[in-house]
mmCIF file of C-alpha atoms in Angstrom:
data_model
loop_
_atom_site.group_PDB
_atom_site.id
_atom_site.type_symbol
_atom_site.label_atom_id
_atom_site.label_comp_id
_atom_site.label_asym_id
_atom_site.label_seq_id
_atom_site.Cartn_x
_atom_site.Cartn_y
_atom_site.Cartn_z
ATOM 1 C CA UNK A 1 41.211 8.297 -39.255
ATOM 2 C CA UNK A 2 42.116 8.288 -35.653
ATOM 3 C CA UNK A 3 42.029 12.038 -35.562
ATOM 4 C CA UNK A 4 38.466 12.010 -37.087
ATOM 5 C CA UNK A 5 37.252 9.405 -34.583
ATOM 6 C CA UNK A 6 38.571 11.324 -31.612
ATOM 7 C CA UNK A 7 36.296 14.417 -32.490
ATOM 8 C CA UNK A 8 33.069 11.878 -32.749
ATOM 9 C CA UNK A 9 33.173 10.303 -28.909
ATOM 10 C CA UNK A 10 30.447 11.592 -26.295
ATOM 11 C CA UNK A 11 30.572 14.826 -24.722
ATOM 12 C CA UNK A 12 31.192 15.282 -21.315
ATOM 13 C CA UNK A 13 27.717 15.866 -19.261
ATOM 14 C CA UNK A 14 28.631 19.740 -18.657
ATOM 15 C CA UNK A 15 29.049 19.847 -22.100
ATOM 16 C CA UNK A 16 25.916 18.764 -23.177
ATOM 17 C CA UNK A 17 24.173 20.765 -20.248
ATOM 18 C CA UNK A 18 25.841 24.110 -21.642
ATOM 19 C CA UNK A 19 24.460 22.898 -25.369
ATOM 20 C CA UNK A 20 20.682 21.935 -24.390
ATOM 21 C CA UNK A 21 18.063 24.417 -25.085
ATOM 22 C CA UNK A 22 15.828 25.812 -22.277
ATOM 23 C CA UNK A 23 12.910 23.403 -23.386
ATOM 24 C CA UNK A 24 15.522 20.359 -23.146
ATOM 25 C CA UNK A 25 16.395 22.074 -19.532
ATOM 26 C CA UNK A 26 13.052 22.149 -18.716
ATOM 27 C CA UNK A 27 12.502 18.704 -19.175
ATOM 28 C CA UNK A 28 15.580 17.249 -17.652
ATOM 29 C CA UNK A 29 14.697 19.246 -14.061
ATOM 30 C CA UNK A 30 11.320 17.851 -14.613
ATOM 31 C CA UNK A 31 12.505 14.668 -14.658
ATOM 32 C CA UNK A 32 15.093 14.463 -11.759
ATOM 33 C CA UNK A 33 12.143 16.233 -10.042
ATOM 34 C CA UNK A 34 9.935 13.527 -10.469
ATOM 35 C CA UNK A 35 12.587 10.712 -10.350
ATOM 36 C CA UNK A 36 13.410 12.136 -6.715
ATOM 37 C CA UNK A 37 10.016 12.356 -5.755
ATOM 38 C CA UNK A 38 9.285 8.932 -6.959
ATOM 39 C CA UNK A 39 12.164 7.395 -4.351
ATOM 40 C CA UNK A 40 10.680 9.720 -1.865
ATOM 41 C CA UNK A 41 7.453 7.920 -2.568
ATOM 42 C CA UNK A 42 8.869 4.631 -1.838
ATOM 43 C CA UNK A 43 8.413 4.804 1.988
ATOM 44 C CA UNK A 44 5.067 5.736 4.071
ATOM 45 C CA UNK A 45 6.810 5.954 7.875
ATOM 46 C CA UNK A 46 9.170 3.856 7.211
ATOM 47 C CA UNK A 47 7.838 1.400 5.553
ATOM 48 C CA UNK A 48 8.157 0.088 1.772
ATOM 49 C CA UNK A 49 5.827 -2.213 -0.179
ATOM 50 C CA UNK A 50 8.011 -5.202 0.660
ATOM 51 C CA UNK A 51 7.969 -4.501 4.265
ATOM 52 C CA UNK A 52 5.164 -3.179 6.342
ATOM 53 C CA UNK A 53 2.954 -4.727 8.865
ATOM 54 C CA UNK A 54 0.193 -4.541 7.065
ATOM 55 C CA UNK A 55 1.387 -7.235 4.380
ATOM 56 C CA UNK A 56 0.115 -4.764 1.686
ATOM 57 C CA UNK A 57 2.076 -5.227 -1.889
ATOM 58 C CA UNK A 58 0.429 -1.769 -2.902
ATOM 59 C CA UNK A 59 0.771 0.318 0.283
ATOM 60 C CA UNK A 60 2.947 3.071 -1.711
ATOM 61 C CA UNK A 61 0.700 4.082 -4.974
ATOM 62 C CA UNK A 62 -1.954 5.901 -5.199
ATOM 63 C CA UNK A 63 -5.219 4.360 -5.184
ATOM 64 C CA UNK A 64 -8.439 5.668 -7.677
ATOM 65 C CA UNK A 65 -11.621 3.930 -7.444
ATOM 66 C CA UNK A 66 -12.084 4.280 -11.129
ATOM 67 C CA UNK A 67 -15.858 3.035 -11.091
ATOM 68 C CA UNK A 68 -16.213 5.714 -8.263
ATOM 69 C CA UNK A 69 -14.629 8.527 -10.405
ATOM 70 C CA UNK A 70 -16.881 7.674 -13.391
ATOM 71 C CA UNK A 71 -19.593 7.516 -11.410
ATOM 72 C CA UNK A 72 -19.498 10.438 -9.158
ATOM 73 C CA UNK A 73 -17.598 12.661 -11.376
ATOM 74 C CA UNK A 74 -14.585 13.236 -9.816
ATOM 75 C CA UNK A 75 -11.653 14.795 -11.272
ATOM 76 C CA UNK A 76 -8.409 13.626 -12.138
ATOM 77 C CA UNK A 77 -6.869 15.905 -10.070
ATOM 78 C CA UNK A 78 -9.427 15.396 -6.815
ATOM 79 C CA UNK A 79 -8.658 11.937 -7.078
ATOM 80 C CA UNK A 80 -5.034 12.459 -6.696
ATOM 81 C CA UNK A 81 -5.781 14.808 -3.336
ATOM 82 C CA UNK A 82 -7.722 12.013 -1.961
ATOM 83 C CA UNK A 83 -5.400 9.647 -2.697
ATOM 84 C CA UNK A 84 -2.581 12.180 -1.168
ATOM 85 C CA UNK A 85 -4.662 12.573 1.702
ATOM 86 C CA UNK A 86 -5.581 9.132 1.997
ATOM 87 C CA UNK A 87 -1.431 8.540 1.769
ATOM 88 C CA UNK A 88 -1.066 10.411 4.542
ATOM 89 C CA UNK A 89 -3.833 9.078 6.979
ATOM 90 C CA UNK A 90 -1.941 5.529 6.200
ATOM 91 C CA UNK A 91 1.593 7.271 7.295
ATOM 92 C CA UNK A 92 -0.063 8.429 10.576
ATOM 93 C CA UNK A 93 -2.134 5.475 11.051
ATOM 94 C CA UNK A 94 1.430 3.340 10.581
ATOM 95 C CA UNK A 95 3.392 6.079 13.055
ATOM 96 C CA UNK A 96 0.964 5.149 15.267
ATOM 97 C CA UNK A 97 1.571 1.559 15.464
ATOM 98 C CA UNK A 98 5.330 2.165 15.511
ATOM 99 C CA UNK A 99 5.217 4.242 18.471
ATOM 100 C CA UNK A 100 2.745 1.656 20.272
ATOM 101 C CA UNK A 101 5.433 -1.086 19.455
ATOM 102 C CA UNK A 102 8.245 1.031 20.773
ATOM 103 C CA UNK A 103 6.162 1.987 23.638
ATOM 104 C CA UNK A 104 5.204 -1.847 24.092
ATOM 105 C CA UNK A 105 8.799 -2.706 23.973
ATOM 106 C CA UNK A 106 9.803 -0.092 26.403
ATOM 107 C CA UNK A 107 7.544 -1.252 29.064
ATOM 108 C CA UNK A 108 8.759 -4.967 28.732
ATOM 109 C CA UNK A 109 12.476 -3.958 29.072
ATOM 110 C CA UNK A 110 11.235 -2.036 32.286
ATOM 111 C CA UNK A 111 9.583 -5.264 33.898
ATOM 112 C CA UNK A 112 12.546 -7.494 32.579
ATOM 113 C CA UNK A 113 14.541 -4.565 34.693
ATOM 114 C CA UNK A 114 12.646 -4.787 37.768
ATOM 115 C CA UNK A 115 12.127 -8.659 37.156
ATOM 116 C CA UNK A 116 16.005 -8.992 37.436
ATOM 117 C CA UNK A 117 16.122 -6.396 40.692
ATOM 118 C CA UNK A 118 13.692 -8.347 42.152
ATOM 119 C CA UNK A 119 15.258 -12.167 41.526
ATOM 120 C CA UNK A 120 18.655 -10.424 42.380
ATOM 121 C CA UNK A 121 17.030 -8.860 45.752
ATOM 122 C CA UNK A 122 15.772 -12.149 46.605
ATOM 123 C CA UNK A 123 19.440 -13.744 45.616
ATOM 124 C CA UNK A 124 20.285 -11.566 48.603
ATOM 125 C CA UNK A 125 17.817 -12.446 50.987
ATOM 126 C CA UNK A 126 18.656 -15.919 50.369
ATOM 127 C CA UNK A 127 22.095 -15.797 50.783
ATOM 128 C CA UNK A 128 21.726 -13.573 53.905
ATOM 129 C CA UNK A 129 19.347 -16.155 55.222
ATOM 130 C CA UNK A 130 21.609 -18.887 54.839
ATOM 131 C CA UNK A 131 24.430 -17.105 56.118
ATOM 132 C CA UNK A 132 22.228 -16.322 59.211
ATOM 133 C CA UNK A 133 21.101 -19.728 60.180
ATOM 134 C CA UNK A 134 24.839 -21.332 59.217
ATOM 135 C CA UNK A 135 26.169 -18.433 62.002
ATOM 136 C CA UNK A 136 23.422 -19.997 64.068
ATOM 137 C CA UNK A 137 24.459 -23.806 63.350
ATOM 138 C CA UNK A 138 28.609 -22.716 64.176
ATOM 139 C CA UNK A 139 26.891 -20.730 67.530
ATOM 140 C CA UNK A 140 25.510 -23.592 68.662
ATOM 141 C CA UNK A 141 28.062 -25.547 68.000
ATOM 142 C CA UNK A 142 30.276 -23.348 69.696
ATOM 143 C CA UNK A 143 28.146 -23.387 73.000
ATOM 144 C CA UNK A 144 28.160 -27.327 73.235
ATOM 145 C CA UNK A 145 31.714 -27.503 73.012
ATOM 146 C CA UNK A 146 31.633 -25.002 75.428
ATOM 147 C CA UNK A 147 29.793 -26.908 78.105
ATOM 148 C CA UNK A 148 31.478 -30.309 77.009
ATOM 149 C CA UNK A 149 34.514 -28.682 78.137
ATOM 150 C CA UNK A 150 33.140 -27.512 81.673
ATOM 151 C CA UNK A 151 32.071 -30.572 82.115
ATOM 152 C CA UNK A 152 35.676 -32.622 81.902
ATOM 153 C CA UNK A 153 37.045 -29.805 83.647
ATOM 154 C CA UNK A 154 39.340 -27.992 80.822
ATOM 155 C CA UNK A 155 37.189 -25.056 80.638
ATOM 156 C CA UNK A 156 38.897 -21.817 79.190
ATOM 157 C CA UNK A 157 37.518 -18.768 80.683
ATOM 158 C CA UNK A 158 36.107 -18.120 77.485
ATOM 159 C CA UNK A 159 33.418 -21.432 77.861
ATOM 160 C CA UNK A 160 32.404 -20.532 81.456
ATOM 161 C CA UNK A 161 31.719 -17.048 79.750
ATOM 162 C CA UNK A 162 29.459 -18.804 77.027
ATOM 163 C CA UNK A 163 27.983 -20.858 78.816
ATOM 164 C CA UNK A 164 26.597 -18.412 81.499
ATOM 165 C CA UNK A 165 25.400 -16.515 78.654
ATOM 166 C CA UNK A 166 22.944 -19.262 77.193
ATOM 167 C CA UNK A 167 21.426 -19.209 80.642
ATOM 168 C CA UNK A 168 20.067 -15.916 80.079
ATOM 169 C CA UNK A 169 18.845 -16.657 76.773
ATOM 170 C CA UNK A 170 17.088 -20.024 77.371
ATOM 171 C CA UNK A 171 14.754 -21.850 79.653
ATOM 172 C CA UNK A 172 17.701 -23.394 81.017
ATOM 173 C CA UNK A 173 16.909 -26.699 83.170
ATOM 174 C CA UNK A 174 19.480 -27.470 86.262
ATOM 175 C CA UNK A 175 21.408 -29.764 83.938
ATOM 176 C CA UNK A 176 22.559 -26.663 82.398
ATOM 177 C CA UNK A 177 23.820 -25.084 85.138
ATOM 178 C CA UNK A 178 28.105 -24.424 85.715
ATOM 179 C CA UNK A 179 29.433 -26.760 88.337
ATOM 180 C CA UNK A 180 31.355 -23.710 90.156
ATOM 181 C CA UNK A 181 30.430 -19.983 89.911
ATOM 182 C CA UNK A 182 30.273 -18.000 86.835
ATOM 183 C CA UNK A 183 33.494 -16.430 86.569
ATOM 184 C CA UNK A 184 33.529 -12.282 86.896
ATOM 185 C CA UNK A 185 35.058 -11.400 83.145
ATOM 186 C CA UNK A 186 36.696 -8.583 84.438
ATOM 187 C CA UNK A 187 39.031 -10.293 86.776
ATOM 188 C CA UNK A 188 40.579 -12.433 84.220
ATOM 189 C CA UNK A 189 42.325 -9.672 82.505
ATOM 190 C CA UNK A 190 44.028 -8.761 85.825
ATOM 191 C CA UNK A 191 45.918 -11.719 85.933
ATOM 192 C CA UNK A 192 46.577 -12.816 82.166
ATOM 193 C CA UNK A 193 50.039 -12.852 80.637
ATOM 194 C CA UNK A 194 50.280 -10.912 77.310
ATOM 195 C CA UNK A 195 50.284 -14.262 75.498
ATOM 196 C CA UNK A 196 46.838 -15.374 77.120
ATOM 197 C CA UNK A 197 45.543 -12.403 76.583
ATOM 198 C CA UNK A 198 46.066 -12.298 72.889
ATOM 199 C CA UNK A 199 44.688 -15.174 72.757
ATOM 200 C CA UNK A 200 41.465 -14.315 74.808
ATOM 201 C CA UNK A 201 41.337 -11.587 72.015
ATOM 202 C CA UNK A 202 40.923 -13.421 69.087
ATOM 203 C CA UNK A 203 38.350 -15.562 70.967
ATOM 204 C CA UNK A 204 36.461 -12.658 71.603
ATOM 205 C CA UNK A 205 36.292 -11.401 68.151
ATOM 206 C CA UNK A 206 35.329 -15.217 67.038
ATOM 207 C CA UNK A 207 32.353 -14.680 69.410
ATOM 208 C CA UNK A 208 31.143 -11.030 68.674
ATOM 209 C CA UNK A 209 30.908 -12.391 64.975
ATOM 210 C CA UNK A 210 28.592 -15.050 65.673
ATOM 211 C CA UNK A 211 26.989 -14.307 68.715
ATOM 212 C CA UNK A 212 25.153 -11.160 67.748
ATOM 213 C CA UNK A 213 22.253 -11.458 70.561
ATOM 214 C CA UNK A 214 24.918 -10.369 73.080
ATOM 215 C CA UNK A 215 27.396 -8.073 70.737
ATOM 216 C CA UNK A 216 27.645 -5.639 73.348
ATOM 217 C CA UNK A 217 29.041 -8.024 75.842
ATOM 218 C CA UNK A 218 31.649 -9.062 73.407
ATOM 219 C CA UNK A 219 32.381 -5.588 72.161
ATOM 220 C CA UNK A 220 32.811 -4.815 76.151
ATOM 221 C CA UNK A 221 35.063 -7.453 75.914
ATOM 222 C CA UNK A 222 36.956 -6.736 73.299
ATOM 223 C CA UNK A 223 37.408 -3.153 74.454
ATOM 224 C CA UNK A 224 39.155 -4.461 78.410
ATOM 225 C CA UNK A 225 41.195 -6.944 76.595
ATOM 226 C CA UNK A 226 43.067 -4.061 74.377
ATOM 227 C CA UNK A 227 43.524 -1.928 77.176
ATOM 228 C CA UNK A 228 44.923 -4.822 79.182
ATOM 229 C CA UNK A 229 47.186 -5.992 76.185
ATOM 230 C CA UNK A 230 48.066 -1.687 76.175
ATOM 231 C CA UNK A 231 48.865 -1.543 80.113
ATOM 232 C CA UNK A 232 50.958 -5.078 79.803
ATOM 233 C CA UNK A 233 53.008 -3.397 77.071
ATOM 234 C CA UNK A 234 53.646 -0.742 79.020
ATOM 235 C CA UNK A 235 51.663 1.894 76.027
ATOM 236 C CA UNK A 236 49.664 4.424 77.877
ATOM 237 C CA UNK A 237 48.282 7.542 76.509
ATOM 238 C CA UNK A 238 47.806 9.237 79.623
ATOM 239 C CA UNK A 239 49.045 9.640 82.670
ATOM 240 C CA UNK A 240 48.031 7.972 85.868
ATOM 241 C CA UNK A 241 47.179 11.284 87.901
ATOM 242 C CA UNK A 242 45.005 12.170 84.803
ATOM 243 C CA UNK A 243 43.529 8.567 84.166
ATOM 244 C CA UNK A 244 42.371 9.209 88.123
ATOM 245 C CA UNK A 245 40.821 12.222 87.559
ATOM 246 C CA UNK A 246 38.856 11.189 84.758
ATOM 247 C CA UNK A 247 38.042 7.917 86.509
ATOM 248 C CA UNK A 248 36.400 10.329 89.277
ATOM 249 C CA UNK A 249 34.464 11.815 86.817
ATOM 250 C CA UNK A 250 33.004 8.671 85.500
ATOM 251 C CA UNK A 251 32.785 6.486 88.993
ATOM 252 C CA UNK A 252 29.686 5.445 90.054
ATOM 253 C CA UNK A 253 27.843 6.245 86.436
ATOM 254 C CA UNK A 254 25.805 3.181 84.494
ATOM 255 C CA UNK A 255 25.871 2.642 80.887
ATOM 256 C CA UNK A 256 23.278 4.736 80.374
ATOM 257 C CA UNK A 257 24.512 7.469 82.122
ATOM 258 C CA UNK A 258 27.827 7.118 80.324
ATOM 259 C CA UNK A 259 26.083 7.491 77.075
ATOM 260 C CA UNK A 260 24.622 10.560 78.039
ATOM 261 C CA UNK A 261 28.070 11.890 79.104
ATOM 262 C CA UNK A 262 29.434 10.714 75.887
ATOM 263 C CA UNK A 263 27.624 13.072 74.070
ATOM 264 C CA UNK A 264 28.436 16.161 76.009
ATOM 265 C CA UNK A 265 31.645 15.608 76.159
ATOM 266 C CA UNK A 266 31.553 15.177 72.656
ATOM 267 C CA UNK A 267 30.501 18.526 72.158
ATOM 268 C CA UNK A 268 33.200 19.883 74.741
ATOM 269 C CA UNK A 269 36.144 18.714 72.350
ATOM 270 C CA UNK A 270 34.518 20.569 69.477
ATOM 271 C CA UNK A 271 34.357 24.047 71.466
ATOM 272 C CA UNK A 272 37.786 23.615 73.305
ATOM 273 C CA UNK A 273 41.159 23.911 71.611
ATOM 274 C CA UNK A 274 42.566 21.000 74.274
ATOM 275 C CA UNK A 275 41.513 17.629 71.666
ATOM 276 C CA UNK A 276 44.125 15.764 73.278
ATOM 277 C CA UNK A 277 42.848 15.470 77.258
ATOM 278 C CA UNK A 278 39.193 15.789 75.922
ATOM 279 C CA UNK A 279 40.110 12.328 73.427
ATOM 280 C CA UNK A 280 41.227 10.670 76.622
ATOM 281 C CA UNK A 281 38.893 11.162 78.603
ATOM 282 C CA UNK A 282 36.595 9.767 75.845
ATOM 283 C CA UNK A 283 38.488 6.779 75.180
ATOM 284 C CA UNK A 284 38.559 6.036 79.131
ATOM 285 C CA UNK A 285 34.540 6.782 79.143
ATOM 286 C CA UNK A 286 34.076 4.177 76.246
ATOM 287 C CA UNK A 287 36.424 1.555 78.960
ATOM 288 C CA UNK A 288 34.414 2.598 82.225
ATOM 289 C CA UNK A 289 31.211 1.893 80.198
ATOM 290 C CA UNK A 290 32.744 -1.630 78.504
ATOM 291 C CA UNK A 291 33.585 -2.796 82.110
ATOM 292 C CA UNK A 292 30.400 -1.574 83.508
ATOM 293 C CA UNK A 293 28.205 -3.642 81.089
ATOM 294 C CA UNK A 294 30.809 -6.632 81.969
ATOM 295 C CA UNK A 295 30.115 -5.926 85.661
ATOM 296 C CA UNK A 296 26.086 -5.814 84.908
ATOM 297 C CA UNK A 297 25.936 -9.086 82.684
ATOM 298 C CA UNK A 298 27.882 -11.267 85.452
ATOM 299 C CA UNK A 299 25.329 -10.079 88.078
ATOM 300 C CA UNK A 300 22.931 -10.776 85.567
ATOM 301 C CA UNK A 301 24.729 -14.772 85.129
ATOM 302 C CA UNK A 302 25.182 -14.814 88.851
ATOM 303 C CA UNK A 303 21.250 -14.410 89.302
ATOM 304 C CA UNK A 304 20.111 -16.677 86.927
ATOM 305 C CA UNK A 305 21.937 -19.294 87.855
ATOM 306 C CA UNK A 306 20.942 -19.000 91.274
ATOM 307 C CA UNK A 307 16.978 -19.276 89.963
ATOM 308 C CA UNK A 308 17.964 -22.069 88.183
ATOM 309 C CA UNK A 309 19.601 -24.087 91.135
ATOM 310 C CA UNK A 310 16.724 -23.088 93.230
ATOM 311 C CA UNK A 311 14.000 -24.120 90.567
ATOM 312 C CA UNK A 312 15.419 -27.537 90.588
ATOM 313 C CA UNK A 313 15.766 -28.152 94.312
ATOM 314 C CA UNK A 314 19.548 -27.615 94.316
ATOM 315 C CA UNK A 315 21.968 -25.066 95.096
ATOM 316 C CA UNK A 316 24.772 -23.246 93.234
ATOM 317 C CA UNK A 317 28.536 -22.416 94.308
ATOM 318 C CA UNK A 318 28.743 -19.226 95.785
#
């Protein structure tokens, strides 16, 4: 009957755990014991019988030299140390070659690493090359359009300014020389409309960032042209009483000597409480010194030229 077949189905593993005898215990630990060790077993480092570098089919059971045994009389039981310790040398041996491989393959990322810093470095140096001779190429280019435009007479101050400059870099031959005098830069900003002298000023920074063999001309430059675009907008930061005093200060000083000032006066503003007349007076030392290099570099132009003229039996204006 249905009732009777109920009673006969299996009984639930607790069931039969609460039922078995101690012997039947016994046995079943046993077993899960050895079942557990037997997966254990299936590994040495790692690696399995179907994977290992050593190709080996067999590297996970124990191995008895049987002839050995019979021979030498070794017991069951020493066999199975030897083989246990022999299980274990393999582990080691195979731990070994795992942490030369990862070591191996650590020391190749690091040269791939350095291999890319280097080609990337290079990269650089390329590119910074190649930017260097192309400011070159648009220098040069610059200069002869320069002179070309001295020569049919529609020189901009900016030109005569160039080209007096690539006298004192050059060997320059007679044929080089300006047909008239090499204009005094500082004059031009006396007499420039606001217009012109905007102008001037994006010349100048066109110049200071290719010409970098004479950046602190142009940064001389660029420093009288603000102040003249300031005083012809009628922005001052200080009066003209104080702008003379300070101007007394500095009279009479070269750039080298205005450095030197620079840097005690510097210290000045950070022991007195007065930042403001102590900032002007270093903004006006920063002008003195721009028009004092512009000052040295046309008596510098005016010189050469004259060599020039006299080297090749000639004579220049002025």
């Amino acid at each position: 009957s249905l009732h009777h077949t109920a009673r006969q189905q299996p009984k639930a593993p607790r069931a039969m755990q609460r039922e078995e005898t101690e012997e039947e215990r016994r046995a079943r630990r046993l077993a899960k014991k050895a079942a557990k060790e037997a997966r254990k077993a299936e590994t040495v480092a790692g690696y399995s019988n179907s994977t290992n570098p050593f190709n080996d089919p067999n590297l996970n059971e124990q191995f008895v030299w049987g002839k050995k045994q019979t021979r030498d009389g070794t017991t069951e039981q020493e066999a199975r140390a030897t083989a246990k310790r022999r299980r274990h040398e393999v582990a080691a041996e195979l731990q070994k070659v795992k942490e030369s491989r990862e070591k191996g393959e650590r020391e190749r990322e690091a040269w791939e690493a350095e291999k890319r810093q280097l080609d990337k470095e290079r990269e650089q140096m390329a590119f910074a090359d190649n930017q260097r001779r192309e400011d070159e190429f648009q220098l040069q280019q610059e200069r002869s359009r320069a002179v070309r435009r001295v020569e049919e007479g529609r020189a901009r101050l900016v030109d005569l300014l160039t080209a007096g400059l690539s006298l004192l870099e050059s060997d320059a031959a007679p044929s080089e020389l300006l047909p008239n005098e090499v204009p005094d830069p500082l004059a031009v900003f006396e007499h420039s409309s606001e217009a012109e002298l905007r102008e001037l000023q994006g010349e100048i920074s066109r110049h200071s960032d290719l010409d970098s063999g004479n950046a602190d001309f142009w940064a001389a430059m660029g420093l009288v042209c603000d102040d003249a675009l300031q005083a012809s907008s009628g922005d001052t930061t200080v009066t003209a009483e104080v702008r003379g005093e300070i101007d007394a200060m500095l009279d009479g000083k070269s750039p080298a000597e205005l450095d030197e000032l620079q840097g005690q006066i510097v210290e000045l503003a950070r022991q007195d409480t007065n930042a403001d007349y102590w900032g002007a007076v270093l903004a006006r030392l920063r002008l003195v010194r721009a028009r004092a290099v512009l000052s040295g570099a046309h008596g510098r132009m005016r010189r050469r030229q004259a060599e020039v003229a006299r080297a090749g039996g000639g004579g220049a204006g002025g």
